[in-house]
Amino acid sequence: MANTKEPSASVGKSIARPGYAAEHDEPNRISDFEVAASYNWLDEKNPTILVPGIPPVWSPPAIAPALKPDYGPQYVDQNTDRNPNSPLDSLILAVQTYQPDFDFPAVDMVSDRRPLRKLYGFVTGETDAFEFGAEMVGNTALFVRMEKQTREELPSTTFHGYRQAFEEQYTKLSASAKGSTSHHRIVRYNFGGFVLLVRSGADVYLQELVKGQTSLEKPDTEDLLSQVNVFETLSLGSRTATPTETKEKQDGRVTVVQGGQMIPHAAVLELTTRSKFAKRPFDIEQKMPDLWISQTPNFIEAYHRSVGYKTYNQPGLQQGKFDDIKVKAIREQLAKWETVNASALGKLATVLGQVIEEVKKAQGPCIVRYTGLGDNLRLSTIEALPSLSEDLKSLFHRKE
């Protein structure tokens, strides 16, 4: 298993959960949204990305197959796993490649979606413990995701659902993206008076939305077949299920392969797989903060049922079949969620400002941590933070 190392930290500043949303010059909503870049990780020994990237296309089979349960290795944070010394390099290189004139010094914060989601949970009273790294480069704050491990092993003796098997059967990967193991998108927008550059993953895209259709209407059969013919029967799910040990890495430098295709953001989706008979039904409201941060406009809910038992080296692991799949356009729902949760988003903007200000004062890298208890974040200084290569940090300094 690959694990992130715990840097030594000194006790620092405490940031209280805001009791109210401070007033900001900008409303508590996202504005001036744009896709800054996208990329795929390629399954190479050395860290290599395809820019722009292309997610798998949604291509459900005509007849739902019985799927075996997931097991084996699975990525938790592929960006850090593939490039642990500089996990933000792939983000910045993708933007630099896709937009050579991008104005990096104009960005106030660079982050993965997860630290922002955790901060939103903090201001709304969630009790999940978390931590992430933070440091200033020029006038830009870099937030760095920190997990206890960057990949995990799903034992075959325990049931873990059918997520990977579902992606393998219901999505197809473009020939131009052969060897891809994940797709990531970087978006730029204004929020709470800050300019944010945010990275997140995308699971799949709808071909009919790329072709200019404005709804989630099902294409006719001939059109669907013509789309599927240009895709190989290689799925994203089958490759993400088998991360390999890559101990012999380069010196942290990411190789950029130009190619792929920039898929319109309006066509991308995230998905979830659930049991049709779960005791706690899935509520998309639980996922809305994530979808709002990445502005993901579509979502798939796929529900499975058991179709009997079959042995896969271990007894009692059931096959599953997905016969209830809902493909939803959620752009209007995101806008409504943003309005309803304006107060919480104002608190998020307040905490973002406080964290950035304290990182500036620290004049060095920090860890932002919440233990899950109490009403305070703890910001502690550390000696070093794996974040971004020195040559790429220079992009955030204005040239005189």
CSV table of C-alpha atoms in Angstrom, one decimal:
chain,number,residue,atom,x,y,z
A,1,MET,CA,0.0,0.0,0.0
A,2,ALA,CA,1.2,3.5,-0.7
A,3,ASN,CA,0.9,5.9,2.2
A,4,THR,CA,1.3,9.6,2.6
A,5,LYS,CA,4.0,10.5,5.2
A,6,GLU,CA,3.1,12.5,8.2
A,7,PRO,CA,5.2,15.7,8.3
A,8,SER,CA,6.4,16.9,11.7
A,9,ALA,CA,4.3,19.9,12.7
A,10,SER,CA,4.4,22.6,15.4
A,11,VAL,CA,1.3,23.9,17.2
A,12,GLY,CA,-0.1,26.9,15.5
A,13,LYS,CA,-3.2,28.9,14.9
A,14,SER,CA,-6.8,28.0,15.8
A,15,ILE,CA,-9.6,29.0,13.4
A,16,ALA,CA,-13.2,28.9,14.9
A,17,ARG,CA,-16.2,27.6,13.0
A,18,PRO,CA,-18.0,30.8,12.0
A,19,GLY,CA,-21.4,31.4,13.7
A,20,TYR,CA,-22.5,33.6,10.8
A,21,ALA,CA,-21.5,34.4,7.3
A,22,ALA,CA,-19.4,37.5,7.0
A,23,GLU,CA,-20.3,40.0,4.3
A,24,HIS,CA,-18.3,39.7,1.1
A,25,ASP,CA,-18.1,42.1,-1.9
A,26,GLU,CA,-19.1,39.1,-4.1
A,27,PRO,CA,-22.3,37.1,-3.6
A,28,ASN,CA,-22.0,33.6,-2.2
A,29,ARG,CA,-22.2,31.9,-5.6
A,30,ILE,CA,-19.9,30.7,-8.3
A,31,SER,CA,-19.4,33.1,-11.3
A,32,ASP,CA,-17.2,33.4,-14.3
A,33,PHE,CA,-16.9,29.6,-14.6
A,34,GLU,CA,-14.6,28.1,-17.2
A,35,VAL,CA,-12.9,24.8,-17.8
A,36,ALA,CA,-9.2,25.5,-17.6
A,37,ALA,CA,-7.9,22.0,-18.7
A,38,SER,CA,-8.4,18.3,-18.5
A,39,TYR,CA,-6.1,15.3,-18.5
A,40,ASN,CA,-6.0,11.5,-18.1
A,41,TRP,CA,-3.4,9.6,-16.2
A,42,LEU,CA,-1.7,7.0,-18.5
A,43,ASP,CA,-0.7,3.6,-17.2
A,44,GLU,CA,3.1,4.1,-17.5
A,45,LYS,CA,6.0,3.4,-15.2
A,46,ASN,CA,6.8,7.1,-15.0
A,47,PRO,CA,4.1,9.7,-14.3
A,48,THR,CA,2.5,10.5,-17.6
A,49,ILE,CA,-0.6,12.5,-18.5
A,50,LEU,CA,-2.6,12.9,-21.7
A,51,VAL,CA,-3.7,16.6,-22.3
A,52,PRO,CA,-6.5,17.3,-22.9
A,53,GLY,CA,-8.0,14.2,-21.5
A,54,ILE,CA,-11.1,12.4,-22.4
A,55,PRO,CA,-13.4,10.4,-20.0
A,56,PRO,CA,-15.0,7.1,-21.0
A,57,VAL,CA,-18.3,7.4,-23.0
A,58,TRP,CA,-21.5,6.2,-21.5
A,59,SER,CA,-22.3,3.0,-23.4
A,60,PRO,CA,-24.8,0.7,-21.6
A,61,PRO,CA,-25.2,-2.8,-22.9
A,62,ALA,CA,-28.6,-3.7,-24.5
A,63,ILE,CA,-29.1,-6.5,-21.9
A,64,ALA,CA,-27.9,-5.9,-18.3
A,65,PRO,CA,-25.2,-8.5,-17.5
A,66,ALA,CA,-24.6,-10.2,-14.2
A,67,LEU,CA,-21.5,-8.7,-12.6
A,68,LYS,CA,-19.1,-10.2,-10.1
A,69,PRO,CA,-18.3,-8.1,-7.0
A,70,ASP,CA,-15.3,-5.8,-6.8
A,71,TYR,CA,-12.1,-6.8,-5.2
A,72,GLY,CA,-8.4,-6.1,-5.5
A,73,PRO,CA,-6.3,-2.9,-5.5
A,74,GLN,CA,-8.1,0.5,-5.9
A,75,TYR,CA,-6.9,4.0,-6.0
A,76,VAL,CA,-7.9,6.5,-3.3
A,77,ASP,CA,-5.9,9.4,-4.6
A,78,GLN,CA,-4.3,8.7,-7.9
A,79,ASN,CA,-2.7,12.1,-8.3
A,80,THR,CA,-0.6,11.7,-5.2
A,81,ASP,CA,0.0,8.0,-5.7
A,82,ARG,CA,1.5,8.5,-9.2
A,83,ASN,CA,3.5,11.6,-8.2
A,84,PRO,CA,3.9,11.7,-4.4
A,85,ASN,CA,6.6,14.4,-4.3
A,86,SER,CA,4.6,16.9,-6.4
A,87,PRO,CA,0.9,15.9,-6.5
A,88,LEU,CA,-0.2,19.3,-8.0
A,89,ASP,CA,2.3,19.1,-10.9
A,90,SER,CA,-0.2,17.3,-13.2
A,91,LEU,CA,-2.8,19.9,-12.5
A,92,ILE,CA,-0.6,22.9,-13.4
A,93,LEU,CA,1.1,21.2,-16.3
A,94,ALA,CA,-2.3,20.3,-17.8
A,95,VAL,CA,-3.4,24.0,-17.6
A,96,GLN,CA,-0.1,25.3,-18.9
A,97,THR,CA,-0.3,22.8,-21.9
A,98,TYR,CA,-3.9,23.5,-22.8
A,99,GLN,CA,-3.7,27.3,-22.1
A,100,PRO,CA,-0.1,28.5,-22.5
A,101,ASP,CA,-1.1,32.1,-21.7
A,102,PHE,CA,-3.0,31.2,-18.5
A,103,ASP,CA,-2.6,33.9,-15.8
A,104,PHE,CA,-1.5,31.8,-12.8
A,105,PRO,CA,-0.7,34.8,-10.6
A,106,ALA,CA,-4.3,35.9,-10.9
A,107,VAL,CA,-5.4,32.8,-9.1
A,108,ASP,CA,-6.0,33.1,-5.3
A,109,MET,CA,-6.2,29.4,-4.6
A,110,VAL,CA,-5.4,26.0,-6.2
A,111,SER,CA,-7.0,22.9,-4.7
A,112,ASP,CA,-8.4,19.5,-5.2
A,113,ARG,CA,-12.1,19.3,-4.6
A,114,ARG,CA,-11.8,17.3,-1.4
A,115,PRO,CA,-10.2,20.0,0.9
A,116,LEU,CA,-13.0,22.4,-0.1
A,117,ARG,CA,-15.6,19.7,0.5
A,118,LYS,CA,-14.1,19.0,3.9
A,119,LEU,CA,-14.1,22.7,4.8
A,120,TYR,CA,-17.8,23.0,3.7
A,121,GLY,CA,-18.5,20.0,6.0
A,122,PHE,CA,-16.7,21.8,8.9
A,123,VAL,CA,-18.7,25.0,8.6
A,124,THR,CA,-22.0,23.1,8.4
A,125,GLY,CA,-21.2,21.0,11.5
A,126,GLU,CA,-20.1,17.7,10.1
A,127,THR,CA,-17.9,15.8,12.5
A,128,ASP,CA,-15.6,13.9,10.0
A,129,ALA,CA,-11.9,14.4,10.9
A,130,PHE,CA,-9.7,15.6,8.1
A,131,GLU,CA,-6.4,17.3,7.2
A,132,PHE,CA,-4.8,18.9,4.2
A,133,GLY,CA,-1.6,20.7,3.4
A,134,ALA,CA,-1.4,24.4,2.5
A,135,GLU,CA,1.3,26.8,1.5
A,136,MET,CA,1.6,30.2,-0.3
A,137,VAL,CA,3.4,30.5,-3.7
A,138,GLY,CA,3.5,34.2,-4.5
A,139,ASN,CA,0.0,35.4,-3.6
A,140,THR,CA,-1.6,32.0,-4.4
A,141,ALA,CA,-2.6,29.4,-1.7
A,142,LEU,CA,-1.9,25.8,-2.7
A,143,PHE,CA,-4.2,23.3,-0.9
A,144,VAL,CA,-2.8,19.7,-1.0
A,145,ARG,CA,-5.0,16.7,-0.4
A,146,MET,CA,-3.6,14.4,2.3
A,147,GLU,CA,-4.9,10.8,2.8
A,148,LYS,CA,-3.7,8.0,5.1
A,149,GLN,CA,-3.1,5.9,2.0
A,150,THR,CA,-3.3,6.7,-1.7
A,151,ARG,CA,-4.6,3.2,-2.6
A,152,GLU,CA,-6.3,0.3,-0.9
A,153,GLU,CA,-6.8,-3.4,-1.3
A,154,LEU,CA,-10.4,-4.7,-1.4
A,155,PRO,CA,-10.3,-8.2,0.0
A,156,SER,CA,-12.2,-10.9,-1.9
A,157,THR,CA,-13.6,-12.2,1.4
A,158,THR,CA,-15.7,-9.0,1.9
A,159,PHE,CA,-18.4,-7.6,-0.3
A,160,HIS,CA,-17.6,-4.2,-1.7
A,161,GLY,CA,-20.3,-3.7,-4.3
A,162,TYR,CA,-20.0,-3.6,-8.1
A,163,ARG,CA,-18.7,-0.1,-8.9
A,164,GLN,CA,-15.7,-1.1,-10.9
A,165,ALA,CA,-17.5,-4.0,-12.6
A,166,PHE,CA,-20.3,-1.5,-13.5
A,167,GLU,CA,-17.8,0.9,-15.1
A,168,GLU,CA,-16.2,-1.9,-17.0
A,169,GLN,CA,-19.4,-3.0,-18.6
A,170,TYR,CA,-21.3,0.3,-19.0
A,171,THR,CA,-18.5,2.7,-20.3
A,172,LYS,CA,-16.1,2.6,-23.2
A,173,LEU,CA,-12.8,4.3,-23.6
A,174,SER,CA,-11.8,6.2,-26.7
A,175,ALA,CA,-8.9,4.7,-28.8
A,176,SER,CA,-7.2,8.1,-28.5
A,177,ALA,CA,-7.1,7.6,-24.7
A,178,LYS,CA,-5.8,4.0,-24.7
A,179,GLY,CA,-4.0,3.2,-21.5
A,180,SER,CA,-5.8,5.8,-19.4
A,181,THR,CA,-6.6,5.0,-15.7
A,182,SER,CA,-8.6,8.1,-14.7
A,183,HIS,CA,-9.9,11.4,-16.0
A,184,HIS,CA,-9.5,14.8,-14.3
A,185,ARG,CA,-10.9,18.2,-15.0
A,186,ILE,CA,-9.6,21.6,-13.8
A,187,VAL,CA,-12.1,24.4,-13.6
A,188,ARG,CA,-11.6,28.1,-12.8
A,189,TYR,CA,-14.2,30.3,-11.2
A,190,ASN,CA,-14.8,33.2,-8.8
A,191,PHE,CA,-16.3,32.5,-5.4
A,192,GLY,CA,-16.5,34.7,-2.3
A,193,GLY,CA,-14.1,37.2,-3.7
A,194,PHE,CA,-11.5,34.6,-4.6
A,195,VAL,CA,-10.4,33.2,-7.9
A,196,LEU,CA,-10.2,29.4,-7.6
A,197,LEU,CA,-8.5,26.7,-9.7
A,198,VAL,CA,-10.1,23.4,-8.7
A,199,ARG,CA,-9.3,19.8,-9.8
A,200,SER,CA,-11.8,16.9,-9.6
A,201,GLY,CA,-12.4,13.6,-11.3
A,202,ALA,CA,-15.1,12.8,-13.9
A,203,ASP,CA,-16.5,9.3,-14.4
A,204,VAL,CA,-18.1,9.4,-17.9
A,205,TYR,CA,-19.6,11.6,-20.6
A,206,LEU,CA,-22.6,11.5,-22.8
A,207,GLN,CA,-21.8,11.5,-26.5
A,208,GLU,CA,-25.2,13.0,-27.5
A,209,LEU,CA,-24.4,16.1,-25.5
A,210,VAL,CA,-21.1,16.5,-27.2
A,211,LYS,CA,-22.9,16.4,-30.5
A,212,GLY,CA,-24.9,19.5,-29.5
A,213,GLN,CA,-28.1,18.1,-28.0
A,214,THR,CA,-29.3,20.1,-25.0
A,215,SER,CA,-31.1,17.4,-23.1
A,216,LEU,CA,-30.6,13.9,-21.8
A,217,GLU,CA,-32.8,12.4,-24.5
A,218,LYS,CA,-31.9,8.9,-25.6
A,219,PRO,CA,-30.4,8.9,-29.1
A,220,ASP,CA,-31.9,6.7,-31.8
A,221,THR,CA,-30.5,3.2,-32.2
A,222,GLU,CA,-28.6,3.8,-35.4
A,223,ASP,CA,-27.0,6.9,-34.0
A,224,LEU,CA,-26.0,5.1,-30.8
A,225,LEU,CA,-24.4,2.2,-32.8
A,226,SER,CA,-22.4,4.7,-34.9
A,227,GLN,CA,-21.0,6.2,-31.7
A,228,VAL,CA,-20.1,2.9,-30.1
A,229,ASN,CA,-18.2,1.7,-33.1
A,230,VAL,CA,-15.5,4.3,-32.7
A,231,PHE,CA,-14.7,3.1,-29.1
A,232,GLU,CA,-12.7,0.2,-28.1
A,233,THR,CA,-14.1,-2.3,-25.6
A,234,LEU,CA,-11.6,-1.0,-23.0
A,235,SER,CA,-13.1,0.4,-19.9
A,236,LEU,CA,-11.8,2.9,-17.4
A,237,GLY,CA,-13.2,0.7,-14.6
A,238,SER,CA,-11.1,-2.4,-15.6
A,239,ARG,CA,-7.9,-0.4,-15.4
A,240,THR,CA,-8.5,1.6,-12.2
A,241,ALA,CA,-9.1,-1.8,-10.6
A,242,THR,CA,-5.5,-2.8,-11.0
A,243,PRO,CA,-3.1,-0.1,-9.8
A,244,THR,CA,0.4,-1.4,-9.9
A,245,GLU,CA,3.4,-0.8,-7.6
A,246,THR,CA,5.6,1.9,-9.2
A,247,LYS,CA,8.5,2.2,-6.8
A,248,GLU,CA,10.9,3.1,-9.5
A,249,LYS,CA,9.7,6.6,-10.4
A,250,GLN,CA,11.3,9.5,-12.1
A,251,ASP,CA,12.5,12.5,-10.1
A,252,GLY,CA,8.9,13.7,-9.8
A,253,ARG,CA,8.7,15.2,-13.3
A,254,VAL,CA,5.4,14.5,-15.2
A,255,THR,CA,5.6,13.6,-18.9
A,256,VAL,CA,2.9,15.3,-21.0
A,257,VAL,CA,1.5,13.6,-24.0
A,258,GLN,CA,-0.7,15.9,-26.1
A,259,GLY,CA,-3.8,14.4,-27.6
A,260,GLY,CA,-7.2,13.3,-26.4
A,261,GLN,CA,-10.2,15.6,-26.8
A,262,MET,CA,-11.6,18.4,-24.7
A,263,ILE,CA,-15.1,17.2,-23.8
A,264,PRO,CA,-17.6,20.1,-23.1
A,265,HIS,CA,-18.3,20.3,-19.4
A,266,ALA,CA,-22.0,20.1,-20.1
A,267,ALA,CA,-21.5,16.5,-21.2
A,268,VAL,CA,-19.7,15.1,-18.2
A,269,LEU,CA,-21.2,13.0,-15.4
A,270,GLU,CA,-20.4,11.5,-12.1
A,271,LEU,CA,-22.0,8.3,-11.0
A,272,THR,CA,-22.9,6.3,-7.9
A,273,THR,CA,-23.8,2.6,-7.6
A,274,ARG,CA,-26.1,1.4,-4.9
A,275,SER,CA,-28.2,-1.5,-3.7
A,276,LYS,CA,-31.8,-1.3,-4.8
A,277,PHE,CA,-32.8,-2.5,-1.3
A,278,ALA,CA,-30.3,-0.6,0.9
A,279,LYS,CA,-31.6,0.3,4.4
A,280,ARG,CA,-30.5,3.9,3.8
A,281,PRO,CA,-31.6,5.0,0.3
A,282,PHE,CA,-29.3,7.3,-1.6
A,283,ASP,CA,-30.0,11.0,-1.3
A,284,ILE,CA,-28.3,13.1,-4.0
A,285,GLU,CA,-28.4,16.0,-1.5
A,286,GLN,CA,-25.5,14.3,0.3
A,287,LYS,CA,-23.5,14.6,-2.9
A,288,MET,CA,-24.5,18.1,-3.8
A,289,PRO,CA,-21.6,19.9,-2.1
A,290,ASP,CA,-19.1,17.9,-4.2
A,291,LEU,CA,-21.1,18.4,-7.4
A,292,TRP,CA,-21.4,22.1,-6.7
A,293,ILE,CA,-17.6,22.6,-6.1
A,294,SER,CA,-16.8,20.9,-9.4
A,295,GLN,CA,-20.0,22.2,-11.1
A,296,THR,CA,-20.7,18.7,-12.5
A,297,PRO,CA,-24.0,19.1,-14.5
A,298,ASN,CA,-25.1,15.5,-14.8
A,299,PHE,CA,-25.4,12.5,-12.5
A,300,ILE,CA,-26.1,8.8,-12.8
A,301,GLU,CA,-27.7,6.7,-10.1
A,302,ALA,CA,-27.3,3.0,-10.8
A,303,TYR,CA,-29.1,0.5,-8.6
A,304,HIS,CA,-28.3,-3.2,-8.5
A,305,ARG,CA,-30.1,-6.3,-7.1
A,306,SER,CA,-28.6,-9.7,-6.3
A,307,VAL,CA,-29.1,-12.4,-8.9
A,308,GLY,CA,-27.8,-15.4,-7.0
A,309,TYR,CA,-24.5,-16.7,-5.6
A,310,LYS,CA,-21.4,-17.7,-7.4
A,311,THR,CA,-17.9,-18.6,-6.1
A,312,TYR,CA,-15.0,-16.3,-7.1
A,313,ASN,CA,-12.3,-18.0,-5.0
A,314,GLN,CA,-14.4,-17.2,-2.0
A,315,PRO,CA,-17.9,-18.5,-1.2
A,316,GLY,CA,-21.0,-16.4,-0.7
A,317,LEU,CA,-20.1,-13.4,-3.0
A,318,GLN,CA,-23.2,-12.6,-4.9
A,319,GLN,CA,-23.5,-11.5,-8.5
A,320,GLY,CA,-25.4,-8.3,-9.1
A,321,LYS,CA,-27.4,-6.9,-12.0
A,322,PHE,CA,-28.2,-3.2,-12.7
A,323,ASP,CA,-31.8,-2.9,-13.9
A,324,ASP,CA,-32.6,0.6,-12.5
A,325,ILE,CA,-30.3,3.3,-13.9
A,326,LYS,CA,-31.3,7.0,-13.7
A,327,VAL,CA,-29.4,9.5,-15.8
A,328,LYS,CA,-30.1,13.0,-14.6
A,329,ALA,CA,-29.4,16.6,-15.6
A,330,ILE,CA,-28.8,18.4,-12.4
A,331,ARG,CA,-27.7,21.9,-13.5
A,332,GLU,CA,-31.0,23.5,-12.3
A,333,GLN,CA,-30.8,21.5,-9.0
A,334,LEU,CA,-27.2,22.8,-8.5
A,335,ALA,CA,-28.4,26.4,-8.9
A,336,LYS,CA,-31.3,25.9,-6.5
A,337,TRP,CA,-28.9,24.2,-3.9
A,338,GLU,CA,-26.6,27.2,-4.2
A,339,THR,CA,-29.4,29.6,-3.4
A,340,VAL,CA,-30.8,27.5,-0.5
A,341,ASN,CA,-27.3,27.1,1.0
A,342,ALA,CA,-26.2,30.7,0.6
A,343,SER,CA,-25.5,31.1,4.3
A,344,ALA,CA,-23.4,28.0,4.6
A,345,LEU,CA,-21.5,29.0,1.4
A,346,GLY,CA,-20.9,32.4,3.0
A,347,LYS,CA,-19.3,30.7,6.0
A,348,LEU,CA,-17.2,28.6,3.6
A,349,ALA,CA,-15.9,31.8,2.0
A,350,THR,CA,-15.1,33.3,5.4
A,351,VAL,CA,-13.1,30.2,6.5
A,352,LEU,CA,-11.3,30.1,3.1
A,353,GLY,CA,-10.2,33.7,3.7
A,354,GLN,CA,-9.1,33.0,7.3
A,355,VAL,CA,-7.1,29.9,6.2
A,356,ILE,CA,-5.4,31.8,3.4
A,357,GLU,CA,-4.6,34.7,5.7
A,358,GLU,CA,-3.1,32.4,8.4
A,359,VAL,CA,-1.0,30.5,5.8
A,360,LYS,CA,0.4,33.9,4.6
A,361,LYS,CA,1.3,34.7,8.2
A,362,ALA,CA,3.0,31.4,8.7
A,363,GLN,CA,5.5,32.2,5.9
A,364,GLY,CA,5.9,28.5,5.2
A,365,PRO,CA,4.0,25.2,4.6
A,366,CYS,CA,1.2,24.2,7.0
A,367,ILE,CA,-1.2,21.5,7.9
A,368,VAL,CA,-4.9,22.4,8.3
A,369,ARG,CA,-6.5,19.8,10.6
A,370,TYR,CA,-9.9,19.1,12.1
A,371,THR,CA,-10.1,16.3,14.7
A,372,GLY,CA,-13.8,15.8,14.5
A,373,LEU,CA,-14.3,17.3,17.9
A,374,GLY,CA,-15.1,20.9,18.9
A,375,ASP,CA,-15.6,24.0,16.8
A,376,ASN,CA,-12.0,24.8,15.7
A,377,LEU,CA,-9.6,24.1,12.9
A,378,ARG,CA,-6.0,23.8,13.9
A,379,LEU,CA,-3.3,25.3,11.5
A,380,SER,CA,0.2,24.1,12.3
A,381,THR,CA,3.5,24.9,10.5
A,382,ILE,CA,5.6,22.0,9.1
A,383,GLU,CA,9.1,21.8,7.6
A,384,ALA,CA,8.1,20.8,4.1
A,385,LEU,CA,5.0,19.9,2.1
A,386,PRO,CA,5.0,17.8,-1.1
A,387,SER,CA,3.0,20.1,-3.4
A,388,LEU,CA,4.5,21.6,-6.6
A,389,SER,CA,7.8,21.4,-8.3
A,390,GLU,CA,10.0,24.5,-7.9
A,391,ASP,CA,10.1,25.3,-11.6
A,392,LEU,CA,6.3,25.3,-11.7
A,393,LYS,CA,6.0,27.5,-8.7
A,394,SER,CA,7.7,30.2,-10.7
A,395,LEU,CA,4.6,30.4,-12.8
A,396,PHE,CA,2.8,32.1,-9.9
A,397,HIS,CA,5.2,35.0,-9.6
A,398,ARG,CA,4.7,38.1,-11.7
A,399,LYS,CA,7.6,38.8,-14.0
A,400,GLU,CA,8.7,42.4,-13.9
